[in-house]
Amino acid sequence: MQARAFQLSRTGGPDVLEWRTLELSPPHGSDALVRHTAIGLNLIDTYHRSGLYPIALPSGLGSEAAGVIAAVGPGVSTVKVGDRVVYAGGGLGSYADVRLIPSERLVVIPDEISDEHAAAVFLKGMTAWYLLYHSYPVKAGDVVLVYAAAGGVGSLLCQWAQHLGVTVIGVVSTERKADLARESGCEHVVLTDEPDIAARVRELTNGKGVAAVYDSIGRDTFTASLDSLQPHGVMVSYGNASGIPDPISPMELGRRHSLYLTRPVLFDFISTRGELLSAAKAVFDLMAADVLRVHIGQRYELENAVQAHRDIEARRTVGSTVLIP
Ligand code: NDP
């Protein structure tokens, strides 16, 4: 069996992606062979490609896709040939038309959800889930700050938070994205060219500050995020769109009135089969209830993934992005 897939033999800019033909062996053990129908693009893919998150080379790329099971190894018991499935994690390599993957990572897609919607929302929706239920468990009446509020994770996070009775202040870079952030439930929107984001957040919260900041931007926004928090507030630093934040002294948390700082990673919240299925169910249920509304802002043919990387890194994308094999 042959696969068409992107491979990396070195890290760097989008041009290091190489389109290759690979030989696949039949699935053994608990592996399954999945023929992809839609692949979710995530900003993390660019961190792996650039070397910001070190990977062993040569490597495939991509952490998320939906598709149909074409064959299974003898040890597979949780899924069967013909099932429509989606996955997040399980090793890099989703930028492919077909691939082998450990079956424990596969989740059957409910009938009412399309493959494309599953690929657009699965990883990002489960991220929103753990951020809102684990990293800082929100309460109705809280006010929180969400960066990249019109992006893939951000727009789902805002919709979900609003559903839980939370007031969301979104941060985005353009007026068009501000409109999208409002559609995703942001009550207030701050533009990134605002000279003092923390001061604006204080103004919007009558001087109090927010209960939590969900910061996916990293280096450029870290200090403004700490400065936006109320006493005992929680700084959730979950991404590095602008680079990895500089180290800080614990004293910085103390002098801002006993803040908490956490740096969570999705895969630590879905490492067991039980956790994965709970997270998936939470996401699928809210998709079915139309609380999480899928916004696929961009579709690219898989072979055009290089352009997709250029666009997400240049902040030109909105909502989710899917690659179609
Ligand atoms: P997005 O669709 O949100 O795209 C990234 C957005 O970040 C851009 O649209 C842009 O929004 C904003 N941004 C700000 N500064 C930059 C910059 N210098 N370069 C690029 N983008 C910038 O991507 P995803 O939904 O895929 O991911 C969102 C974030 O969530 C990422 O930081 C990712 O690493 C993180 N993440 C973390 C996980 C975890 O478990 N820790 C899991 C999944 C995602 P704007 O123009 O409005 O500022």
mmCIF file of C-alpha atoms and ligand atoms in Angstrom:
data_model
loop_
_atom_site.group_PDB
_atom_site.id
_atom_site.type_symbol
_atom_site.label_atom_id
_atom_site.label_comp_id
_atom_site.label_asym_id
_atom_site.label_seq_id
_atom_site.Cartn_x
_atom_site.Cartn_y
_atom_site.Cartn_z
ATOM 1 C CA MET A 1 0.000 0.000 0.000
ATOM 2 C CA GLN A 2 1.302 3.444 -0.879
ATOM 3 C CA ALA A 3 0.602 6.783 0.828
ATOM 4 C CA ARG A 4 1.091 10.314 -0.443
ATOM 5 C CA ALA A 5 2.317 12.381 2.482
ATOM 6 C CA PHE A 6 4.331 15.370 3.594
ATOM 7 C CA GLN A 7 7.652 14.580 5.259
ATOM 8 C CA LEU A 8 10.324 16.720 6.897
ATOM 9 C CA SER A 9 14.003 15.886 6.778
ATOM 10 C CA ARG A 10 14.946 19.232 8.364
ATOM 11 C CA THR A 11 13.098 21.964 10.240
ATOM 12 C CA GLY A 12 12.603 25.515 9.012
ATOM 13 C CA GLY A 13 10.158 27.607 6.950
ATOM 14 C CA PRO A 14 7.148 26.206 5.041
ATOM 15 C CA ASP A 15 9.411 25.152 2.136
ATOM 16 C CA VAL A 16 10.926 22.310 4.194
ATOM 17 C CA LEU A 17 7.688 20.351 3.637
ATOM 18 C CA GLU A 18 8.427 17.591 1.091
ATOM 19 C CA TRP A 19 5.592 15.830 -0.781
ATOM 20 C CA ARG A 20 6.509 12.140 -0.955
ATOM 21 C CA THR A 21 5.220 8.676 -1.803
ATOM 22 C CA LEU A 22 5.641 6.274 1.149
ATOM 23 C CA GLU A 23 5.312 2.487 1.342
ATOM 24 C CA LEU A 24 3.004 1.353 4.175
ATOM 25 C CA SER A 25 3.000 -2.152 5.620
ATOM 26 C CA PRO A 26 -0.368 -3.741 6.566
ATOM 27 C CA PRO A 27 -1.465 -2.736 10.095
ATOM 28 C CA HIS A 28 -0.101 -4.945 12.864
ATOM 29 C CA GLY A 29 -0.878 -5.190 16.589
ATOM 30 C CA SER A 30 -3.443 -2.558 17.586
ATOM 31 C CA ASP A 31 -2.757 -0.242 14.632
ATOM 32 C CA ALA A 32 -5.407 0.804 12.120
ATOM 33 C CA LEU A 33 -5.056 2.044 8.558
ATOM 34 C CA VAL A 34 -7.102 5.224 8.109
ATOM 35 C CA ARG A 35 -7.922 6.713 4.702
ATOM 36 C CA HIS A 36 -8.198 10.435 5.426
ATOM 37 C CA THR A 37 -11.067 12.536 4.155
ATOM 38 C CA ALA A 38 -10.212 15.813 5.962
ATOM 39 C CA ILE A 39 -7.146 16.933 7.918
ATOM 40 C CA GLY A 40 -7.220 19.612 10.617
ATOM 41 C CA LEU A 41 -4.503 22.251 10.377
ATOM 42 C CA ASN A 42 -3.237 23.564 13.720
ATOM 43 C CA LEU A 43 -0.752 26.295 14.547
ATOM 44 C CA ILE A 44 1.170 23.614 16.498
ATOM 45 C CA ASP A 45 2.007 22.041 13.103
ATOM 46 C CA THR A 46 4.077 25.137 12.347
ATOM 47 C CA TYR A 47 5.896 24.801 15.703
ATOM 48 C CA HIS A 48 6.877 21.216 14.775
ATOM 49 C CA ARG A 49 7.864 22.272 11.253
ATOM 50 C CA SER A 50 9.955 25.251 12.403
ATOM 51 C CA GLY A 51 11.705 23.375 15.204
ATOM 52 C CA LEU A 52 10.149 25.514 17.977
ATOM 53 C CA TYR A 53 8.900 22.178 19.354
ATOM 54 C CA PRO A 54 11.786 19.739 18.704
ATOM 55 C CA ILE A 55 10.904 16.562 16.762
ATOM 56 C CA ALA A 56 12.927 13.516 15.686
ATOM 57 C CA LEU A 57 13.762 13.659 11.954
ATOM 58 C CA PRO A 58 12.802 12.503 9.414
ATOM 59 C CA SER A 59 9.192 12.937 10.420
ATOM 60 C CA GLY A 60 5.676 13.257 9.147
ATOM 61 C CA LEU A 61 3.656 16.324 10.118
ATOM 62 C CA GLY A 62 0.186 17.009 11.477
ATOM 63 C CA SER A 63 -1.692 15.833 14.564
ATOM 64 C CA GLU A 64 -5.330 15.625 13.519
ATOM 65 C CA ALA A 65 -7.522 14.098 10.821
ATOM 66 C CA ALA A 66 -10.822 12.390 10.076
ATOM 67 C CA GLY A 67 -11.343 9.470 7.731
ATOM 68 C CA VAL A 68 -12.522 5.919 7.220
ATOM 69 C CA ILE A 69 -10.851 2.789 8.576
ATOM 70 C CA ALA A 70 -9.551 0.712 5.670
ATOM 71 C CA ALA A 71 -7.866 -2.127 7.617
ATOM 72 C CA VAL A 72 -7.058 -3.060 11.213
ATOM 73 C CA GLY A 73 -4.359 -5.082 12.965
ATOM 74 C CA PRO A 74 -5.261 -8.324 14.785
ATOM 75 C CA GLY A 75 -5.246 -6.613 18.215
ATOM 76 C CA VAL A 76 -7.834 -3.920 17.407
ATOM 77 C CA SER A 77 -11.067 -4.130 19.395
ATOM 78 C CA THR A 78 -12.406 -0.566 19.726
ATOM 79 C CA VAL A 79 -13.104 0.229 16.036
ATOM 80 C CA LYS A 80 -13.719 -1.727 12.815
ATOM 81 C CA VAL A 81 -13.217 -1.445 9.065
ATOM 82 C CA GLY A 82 -15.617 1.101 7.578
ATOM 83 C CA ASP A 83 -15.978 3.214 10.749
ATOM 84 C CA ARG A 84 -15.775 6.972 10.281
ATOM 85 C CA VAL A 85 -13.210 8.156 12.821
ATOM 86 C CA VAL A 86 -11.294 11.226 13.961
ATOM 87 C CA TYR A 87 -8.119 11.543 16.004
ATOM 88 C CA ALA A 88 -5.849 14.100 17.652
ATOM 89 C CA GLY A 89 -2.331 12.985 18.545
ATOM 90 C CA GLY A 90 -0.990 9.468 18.123
ATOM 91 C CA GLY A 91 2.246 10.607 16.483
ATOM 92 C CA LEU A 92 2.907 13.186 13.776
ATOM 93 C CA GLY A 93 1.786 12.252 10.264
ATOM 94 C CA SER A 94 -1.768 13.389 9.534
ATOM 95 C CA TYR A 95 -0.657 15.320 6.414
ATOM 96 C CA ALA A 96 -1.181 12.178 4.315
ATOM 97 C CA ASP A 97 -3.949 10.612 2.242
ATOM 98 C CA VAL A 98 -3.705 7.384 4.236
ATOM 99 C CA ARG A 99 -1.739 6.390 7.357
ATOM 100 C CA LEU A 100 -1.238 3.857 10.122
ATOM 101 C CA ILE A 101 -2.166 4.980 13.628
ATOM 102 C CA PRO A 102 -2.652 3.351 17.052
ATOM 103 C CA SER A 103 -6.374 2.497 17.219
ATOM 104 C CA GLU A 104 -6.631 3.669 20.870
ATOM 105 C CA ARG A 105 -6.425 7.246 19.559
ATOM 106 C CA LEU A 106 -9.409 6.818 17.207
ATOM 107 C CA VAL A 107 -12.878 8.047 18.110
ATOM 108 C CA VAL A 108 -15.960 7.176 16.045
ATOM 109 C CA ILE A 109 -17.630 10.292 14.598
ATOM 110 C CA PRO A 110 -21.364 10.590 15.426
ATOM 111 C CA ASP A 111 -23.667 10.275 12.378
ATOM 112 C CA GLU A 112 -24.838 13.884 12.549
ATOM 113 C CA ILE A 113 -21.276 15.297 12.273
ATOM 114 C CA SER A 114 -19.450 15.373 8.925
ATOM 115 C CA ASP A 115 -15.814 14.304 8.560
ATOM 116 C CA GLU A 116 -14.846 17.852 7.652
ATOM 117 C CA HIS A 117 -16.494 19.318 10.728
ATOM 118 C CA ALA A 118 -14.889 16.671 12.936
ATOM 119 C CA ALA A 119 -11.420 17.440 11.529
ATOM 120 C CA ALA A 120 -12.040 21.170 11.924
ATOM 121 C CA VAL A 121 -13.079 20.984 15.567
ATOM 122 C CA PHE A 122 -11.751 17.851 17.309
ATOM 123 C CA LEU A 123 -8.320 18.935 18.589
ATOM 124 C CA LYS A 124 -9.309 22.579 19.002
ATOM 125 C CA GLY A 125 -12.594 21.760 20.748
ATOM 126 C CA MET A 126 -10.926 19.388 23.214
ATOM 127 C CA THR A 127 -8.420 22.169 23.918
ATOM 128 C CA ALA A 128 -11.269 24.562 24.725
ATOM 129 C CA TRP A 129 -12.791 21.823 26.918
ATOM 130 C CA TYR A 130 -9.751 21.298 29.157
ATOM 131 C CA LEU A 131 -8.996 25.028 29.320
ATOM 132 C CA LEU A 132 -12.510 25.761 30.629
ATOM 133 C CA TYR A 133 -12.930 22.710 32.876
ATOM 134 C CA HIS A 134 -9.389 21.983 34.121
ATOM 135 C CA SER A 135 -6.877 24.802 33.638
ATOM 136 C CA TYR A 136 -9.213 27.398 35.076
ATOM 137 C CA PRO A 137 -12.645 25.883 35.786
ATOM 138 C CA VAL A 138 -14.913 28.822 34.936
ATOM 139 C CA LYS A 139 -18.017 29.819 36.893
ATOM 140 C CA ALA A 140 -21.075 31.663 35.584
ATOM 141 C CA GLY A 141 -20.464 35.367 36.125
ATOM 142 C CA ASP A 142 -16.693 35.199 35.615
ATOM 143 C CA VAL A 143 -15.014 37.566 33.185
ATOM 144 C CA VAL A 144 -12.119 36.064 31.201
ATOM 145 C CA LEU A 145 -9.702 37.297 28.542
ATOM 146 C CA VAL A 146 -9.189 35.246 25.347
ATOM 147 C CA TYR A 147 -6.535 36.051 22.719
ATOM 148 C CA ALA A 148 -6.872 35.149 19.020
ATOM 149 C CA ALA A 149 -10.624 35.104 19.648
ATOM 150 C CA ALA A 150 -11.440 34.686 15.932
ATOM 151 C CA GLY A 151 -8.963 31.811 15.458
ATOM 152 C CA GLY A 152 -9.466 28.065 15.555
ATOM 153 C CA VAL A 153 -9.207 27.362 19.287
ATOM 154 C CA GLY A 154 -10.151 30.923 20.266
ATOM 155 C CA SER A 155 -13.534 31.039 18.539
ATOM 156 C CA LEU A 156 -14.585 27.697 20.082
ATOM 157 C CA LEU A 157 -13.310 28.762 23.506
ATOM 158 C CA CYS A 158 -15.392 31.952 23.349
ATOM 159 C CA GLN A 159 -18.556 30.107 22.253
ATOM 160 C CA TRP A 160 -18.154 27.521 24.990
ATOM 161 C CA ALA A 161 -17.365 30.093 27.696
ATOM 162 C CA GLN A 162 -20.403 32.173 26.773
ATOM 163 C CA HIS A 163 -22.545 29.036 26.962
ATOM 164 C CA LEU A 164 -21.286 28.548 30.550
ATOM 165 C CA GLY A 165 -22.403 32.050 31.544
ATOM 166 C CA VAL A 166 -18.971 33.662 31.316
ATOM 167 C CA THR A 167 -18.358 37.172 29.992
ATOM 168 C CA VAL A 168 -15.562 37.048 27.421
ATOM 169 C CA ILE A 169 -13.235 39.853 26.431
ATOM 170 C CA GLY A 170 -11.614 38.849 23.137
ATOM 171 C CA VAL A 171 -8.383 40.165 21.636
ATOM 172 C CA VAL A 172 -7.946 40.157 17.837
ATOM 173 C CA SER A 173 -5.841 41.986 15.258
ATOM 174 C CA THR A 174 -8.393 43.320 12.738
ATOM 175 C CA GLU A 175 -11.930 44.733 12.555
ATOM 176 C CA ARG A 176 -13.059 41.743 10.470
ATOM 177 C CA LYS A 177 -11.801 39.406 13.193
ATOM 178 C CA ALA A 178 -13.516 41.633 15.800
ATOM 179 C CA ASP A 179 -16.868 40.986 14.088
ATOM 180 C CA LEU A 180 -16.186 37.236 14.089
ATOM 181 C CA ALA A 181 -15.191 37.346 17.767
ATOM 182 C CA ARG A 182 -18.486 39.057 18.620
ATOM 183 C CA GLU A 183 -20.337 36.363 16.640
ATOM 184 C CA SER A 184 -18.507 33.806 18.798
ATOM 185 C CA GLY A 185 -19.879 35.393 21.954
ATOM 186 C CA CYS A 186 -17.309 38.011 22.983
ATOM 187 C CA GLU A 187 -19.068 40.793 24.832
ATOM 188 C CA HIS A 188 -16.077 43.099 24.420
ATOM 189 C CA VAL A 189 -13.325 43.064 21.823
ATOM 190 C CA VAL A 190 -9.913 44.703 22.162
ATOM 191 C CA LEU A 191 -7.710 45.194 19.101
ATOM 192 C CA THR A 192 -4.074 44.140 19.351
ATOM 193 C CA ASP A 193 -2.922 47.625 18.313
ATOM 194 C CA GLU A 194 -4.443 48.966 21.532
ATOM 195 C CA PRO A 195 -1.409 50.578 23.222
ATOM 196 C CA ASP A 196 -2.168 49.173 26.704
ATOM 197 C CA ILE A 197 -4.293 46.018 26.629
ATOM 198 C CA ALA A 198 -4.209 45.545 30.414
ATOM 199 C CA ALA A 199 -5.419 49.115 31.030
ATOM 200 C CA ARG A 200 -8.272 48.556 28.565
ATOM 201 C CA VAL A 201 -9.197 45.293 30.317
ATOM 202 C CA ARG A 202 -9.262 47.105 33.686
ATOM 203 C CA GLU A 203 -11.501 49.787 32.163
ATOM 204 C CA LEU A 204 -13.913 47.109 30.907
ATOM 205 C CA THR A 205 -13.995 45.392 34.325
ATOM 206 C CA ASN A 206 -14.410 48.552 36.469
ATOM 207 C CA GLY A 207 -10.815 48.311 37.622
ATOM 208 C CA LYS A 208 -11.128 44.743 38.857
ATOM 209 C CA GLY A 209 -9.359 42.671 36.192
ATOM 210 C CA VAL A 210 -10.326 39.223 34.897
ATOM 211 C CA ALA A 211 -10.566 35.856 36.684
ATOM 212 C CA ALA A 212 -8.449 34.089 34.045
ATOM 213 C CA VAL A 213 -6.489 34.844 30.914
ATOM 214 C CA TYR A 214 -6.295 32.207 28.178
ATOM 215 C CA ASP A 215 -3.123 33.352 26.423
ATOM 216 C CA SER A 216 -2.084 31.579 23.210
ATOM 217 C CA ILE A 217 0.190 34.354 21.965
ATOM 218 C CA GLY A 218 3.064 33.913 24.426
ATOM 219 C CA ARG A 219 6.027 36.243 24.331
ATOM 220 C CA ASP A 220 4.331 39.440 23.100
ATOM 221 C CA THR A 221 1.384 39.326 25.493
ATOM 222 C CA PHE A 222 2.640 37.591 28.632
ATOM 223 C CA THR A 223 3.139 40.715 30.767
ATOM 224 C CA ALA A 224 -0.099 42.360 29.619
ATOM 225 C CA SER A 225 -1.888 39.136 30.530
ATOM 226 C CA LEU A 226 -0.499 39.086 34.080
ATOM 227 C CA ASP A 227 -1.388 42.766 34.428
ATOM 228 C CA SER A 228 -4.997 42.040 33.377
ATOM 229 C CA LEU A 229 -5.708 39.578 36.198
ATOM 230 C CA GLN A 230 -7.655 40.149 39.405
ATOM 231 C CA PRO A 231 -6.097 39.014 42.739
ATOM 232 C CA HIS A 232 -5.801 35.179 42.795
ATOM 233 C CA GLY A 233 -6.421 35.188 39.041
ATOM 234 C CA VAL A 234 -5.190 32.373 36.809
ATOM 235 C CA MET A 235 -2.777 32.901 33.947
ATOM 236 C CA VAL A 236 -3.220 30.054 31.465
ATOM 237 C CA SER A 237 -0.334 30.274 28.992
ATOM 238 C CA TYR A 238 -1.231 27.634 26.399
ATOM 239 C CA GLY A 239 0.458 28.734 23.163
ATOM 240 C CA ASN A 240 3.371 30.559 21.582
ATOM 241 C CA ALA A 241 2.072 32.251 18.417
ATOM 242 C CA SER A 242 4.571 35.102 18.937
ATOM 243 C CA GLY A 243 7.312 32.966 20.539
ATOM 244 C CA ILE A 244 7.969 31.357 23.904
ATOM 245 C CA PRO A 245 7.597 33.780 26.842
ATOM 246 C CA ASP A 246 10.697 34.820 28.758
ATOM 247 C CA PRO A 247 11.248 33.167 32.153
ATOM 248 C CA ILE A 248 9.689 35.042 35.093
ATOM 249 C CA SER A 249 10.357 35.126 38.802
ATOM 250 C CA PRO A 250 7.635 33.764 41.136
ATOM 251 C CA MET A 251 7.798 37.216 42.771
ATOM 252 C CA GLU A 252 5.999 38.608 39.698
ATOM 253 C CA LEU A 253 2.971 36.489 40.645
ATOM 254 C CA GLY A 254 3.200 37.614 44.269
ATOM 255 C CA ARG A 255 3.365 41.329 43.646
ATOM 256 C CA ARG A 256 0.288 41.108 41.390
ATOM 257 C CA HIS A 257 -1.681 39.668 44.342
ATOM 258 C CA SER A 258 -1.164 35.925 44.470
ATOM 259 C CA LEU A 259 -1.675 34.917 40.855
ATOM 260 C CA TYR A 260 -1.532 31.334 39.572
ATOM 261 C CA LEU A 261 0.386 30.385 36.445
ATOM 262 C CA THR A 262 -0.144 27.203 34.447
ATOM 263 C CA ARG A 263 1.274 25.991 31.126
ATOM 264 C CA PRO A 264 -1.014 23.127 30.047
ATOM 265 C CA VAL A 265 -0.764 20.721 27.093
ATOM 266 C CA LEU A 266 -3.855 19.038 25.596
ATOM 267 C CA PHE A 267 -2.350 15.558 25.439
ATOM 268 C CA ASP A 268 -1.932 15.465 29.240
ATOM 269 C CA PHE A 269 -5.721 15.784 29.569
ATOM 270 C CA ILE A 270 -6.612 13.046 27.043
ATOM 271 C CA SER A 271 -3.850 10.529 27.716
ATOM 272 C CA THR A 272 -6.142 7.666 28.763
ATOM 273 C CA ARG A 273 -8.884 6.190 26.592
ATOM 274 C CA GLY A 274 -11.471 7.241 29.208
ATOM 275 C CA GLU A 275 -10.297 10.866 29.229
ATOM 276 C CA LEU A 276 -10.199 10.973 25.435
ATOM 277 C CA LEU A 277 -13.755 9.654 25.122
ATOM 278 C CA SER A 278 -15.086 12.099 27.781
ATOM 279 C CA ALA A 279 -13.468 15.048 26.052
ATOM 280 C CA ALA A 280 -14.701 13.894 22.635
ATOM 281 C CA LYS A 281 -18.250 13.428 23.932
ATOM 282 C CA ALA A 282 -18.263 16.897 25.490
ATOM 283 C CA VAL A 283 -17.223 18.400 22.132
ATOM 284 C CA PHE A 284 -19.573 16.321 19.964
ATOM 285 C CA ASP A 285 -22.559 16.985 22.264
ATOM 286 C CA LEU A 286 -22.069 20.741 22.026
ATOM 287 C CA MET A 287 -21.606 20.528 18.252
ATOM 288 C CA ALA A 288 -24.865 18.590 17.974
ATOM 289 C CA ALA A 289 -26.594 21.188 20.195
ATOM 290 C CA ASP A 290 -25.236 23.984 17.939
ATOM 291 C CA VAL A 291 -23.430 25.576 20.900
ATOM 292 C CA LEU A 292 -20.120 24.984 19.124
ATOM 293 C CA ARG A 293 -20.686 26.297 15.607
ATOM 294 C CA VAL A 294 -18.109 25.083 13.117
ATOM 295 C CA HIS A 295 -16.473 27.865 11.145
ATOM 296 C CA ILE A 296 -14.183 26.539 8.434
ATOM 297 C CA GLY A 297 -12.536 29.743 7.303
ATOM 298 C CA GLN A 298 -10.192 28.080 4.805
ATOM 299 C CA ARG A 299 -9.945 24.856 2.824
ATOM 300 C CA TYR A 300 -6.814 23.819 0.910
ATOM 301 C CA GLU A 301 -5.957 20.756 -1.093
ATOM 302 C CA LEU A 302 -3.538 18.722 1.003
ATOM 303 C CA GLU A 303 -0.789 19.231 -1.575
ATOM 304 C CA ASN A 304 -1.169 22.969 -0.930
ATOM 305 C CA ALA A 305 -0.266 22.696 2.774
ATOM 306 C CA VAL A 306 2.767 24.939 2.253
ATOM 307 C CA GLN A 307 0.434 27.840 1.420
ATOM 308 C CA ALA A 308 -1.783 26.975 4.394
ATOM 309 C CA HIS A 309 1.277 27.263 6.669
ATOM 310 C CA ARG A 310 2.183 30.626 5.160
ATOM 311 C CA ASP A 311 -1.343 31.899 5.715
ATOM 312 C CA ILE A 312 -1.774 30.791 9.341
ATOM 313 C CA GLU A 313 1.669 32.161 10.257
ATOM 314 C CA ALA A 314 0.825 35.492 8.606
ATOM 315 C CA ARG A 315 -2.405 35.688 10.691
ATOM 316 C CA ARG A 316 -4.478 35.578 7.489
ATOM 317 C CA THR A 317 -6.731 32.693 8.608
ATOM 318 C CA VAL A 318 -9.940 32.807 10.639
ATOM 319 C CA GLY A 319 -11.783 29.976 12.378
ATOM 320 C CA SER A 320 -10.584 26.459 11.504
ATOM 321 C CA THR A 321 -8.559 25.369 8.484
ATOM 322 C CA VAL A 322 -8.885 21.975 6.796
ATOM 323 C CA LEU A 323 -6.665 20.244 4.243
ATOM 324 C CA ILE A 324 -8.475 17.963 1.801
ATOM 325 C CA PRO A 325 -6.565 14.950 0.413
HETATM 326 P P1 NDP B 1 -5.272 30.136 15.286
HETATM 327 O O1 NDP B 1 -6.319 29.830 14.279
HETATM 328 O O2 NDP B 1 -5.731 30.768 16.556
HETATM 329 O O3 NDP B 1 -4.176 31.035 14.597
HETATM 330 C C1 NDP B 1 -3.244 31.738 15.356
HETATM 331 C C2 NDP B 1 -3.723 33.178 15.706
HETATM 332 O O4 NDP B 1 -2.841 33.707 16.685
HETATM 333 C C3 NDP B 1 -3.656 34.132 14.542
HETATM 334 O O5 NDP B 1 -4.784 34.100 13.704
HETATM 335 C C4 NDP B 1 -3.521 35.460 15.255
HETATM 336 O O6 NDP B 1 -4.783 36.009 15.602
HETATM 337 C C5 NDP B 1 -2.802 35.114 16.551
HETATM 338 N N1 NDP B 1 -1.425 35.595 16.544
HETATM 339 C C6 NDP B 1 -0.945 36.575 17.333
HETATM 340 N N2 NDP B 1 0.348 36.781 17.107
HETATM 341 C C7 NDP B 1 0.708 35.929 16.148
HETATM 342 C C8 NDP B 1 1.934 35.697 15.485
HETATM 343 N N3 NDP B 1 3.048 36.380 15.784
HETATM 344 N N4 NDP B 1 1.959 34.749 14.534
HETATM 345 C C9 NDP B 1 0.846 34.031 14.230
HETATM 346 N N5 NDP B 1 -0.347 34.230 14.858
HETATM 347 C C10 NDP B 1 -0.416 35.174 15.797
HETATM 348 O O7 NDP B 1 -4.445 28.795 15.603
HETATM 349 P P2 NDP B 1 -4.905 27.474 16.375
HETATM 350 O O8 NDP B 1 -6.351 27.546 16.677
HETATM 351 O O9 NDP B 1 -4.375 26.310 15.646
HETATM 352 O O10 NDP B 1 -4.088 27.563 17.737
HETATM 353 C C11 NDP B 1 -4.317 28.642 18.636
HETATM 354 C C12 NDP B 1 -3.313 28.602 19.740
HETATM 355 O O11 NDP B 1 -3.603 27.526 20.608
HETATM 356 C C13 NDP B 1 -1.858 28.388 19.295
HETATM 357 O O12 NDP B 1 -1.030 29.263 20.019
HETATM 358 C C14 NDP B 1 -1.586 26.952 19.659
HETATM 359 O O13 NDP B 1 -0.242 26.741 19.927
HETATM 360 C C15 NDP B 1 -2.431 26.824 20.906
HETATM 361 N N6 NDP B 1 -2.786 25.443 21.218
HETATM 362 C C16 NDP B 1 -2.355 24.937 22.406
HETATM 363 C C17 NDP B 1 -2.707 23.703 22.808
HETATM 364 C C18 NDP B 1 -2.274 23.225 24.138
HETATM 365 O O14 NDP B 1 -2.773 22.189 24.590
HETATM 366 N N7 NDP B 1 -1.375 23.885 24.826
HETATM 367 C C19 NDP B 1 -3.510 22.815 21.955
HETATM 368 C C20 NDP B 1 -3.953 23.446 20.723
HETATM 369 C C21 NDP B 1 -3.586 24.715 20.391
HETATM 370 P P3 NDP B 1 -4.926 37.638 15.623
HETATM 371 O O15 NDP B 1 -4.488 38.064 14.263
HETATM 372 O O16 NDP B 1 -6.350 37.902 15.907
HETATM 373 O O17 NDP B 1 -3.997 38.108 16.723
#
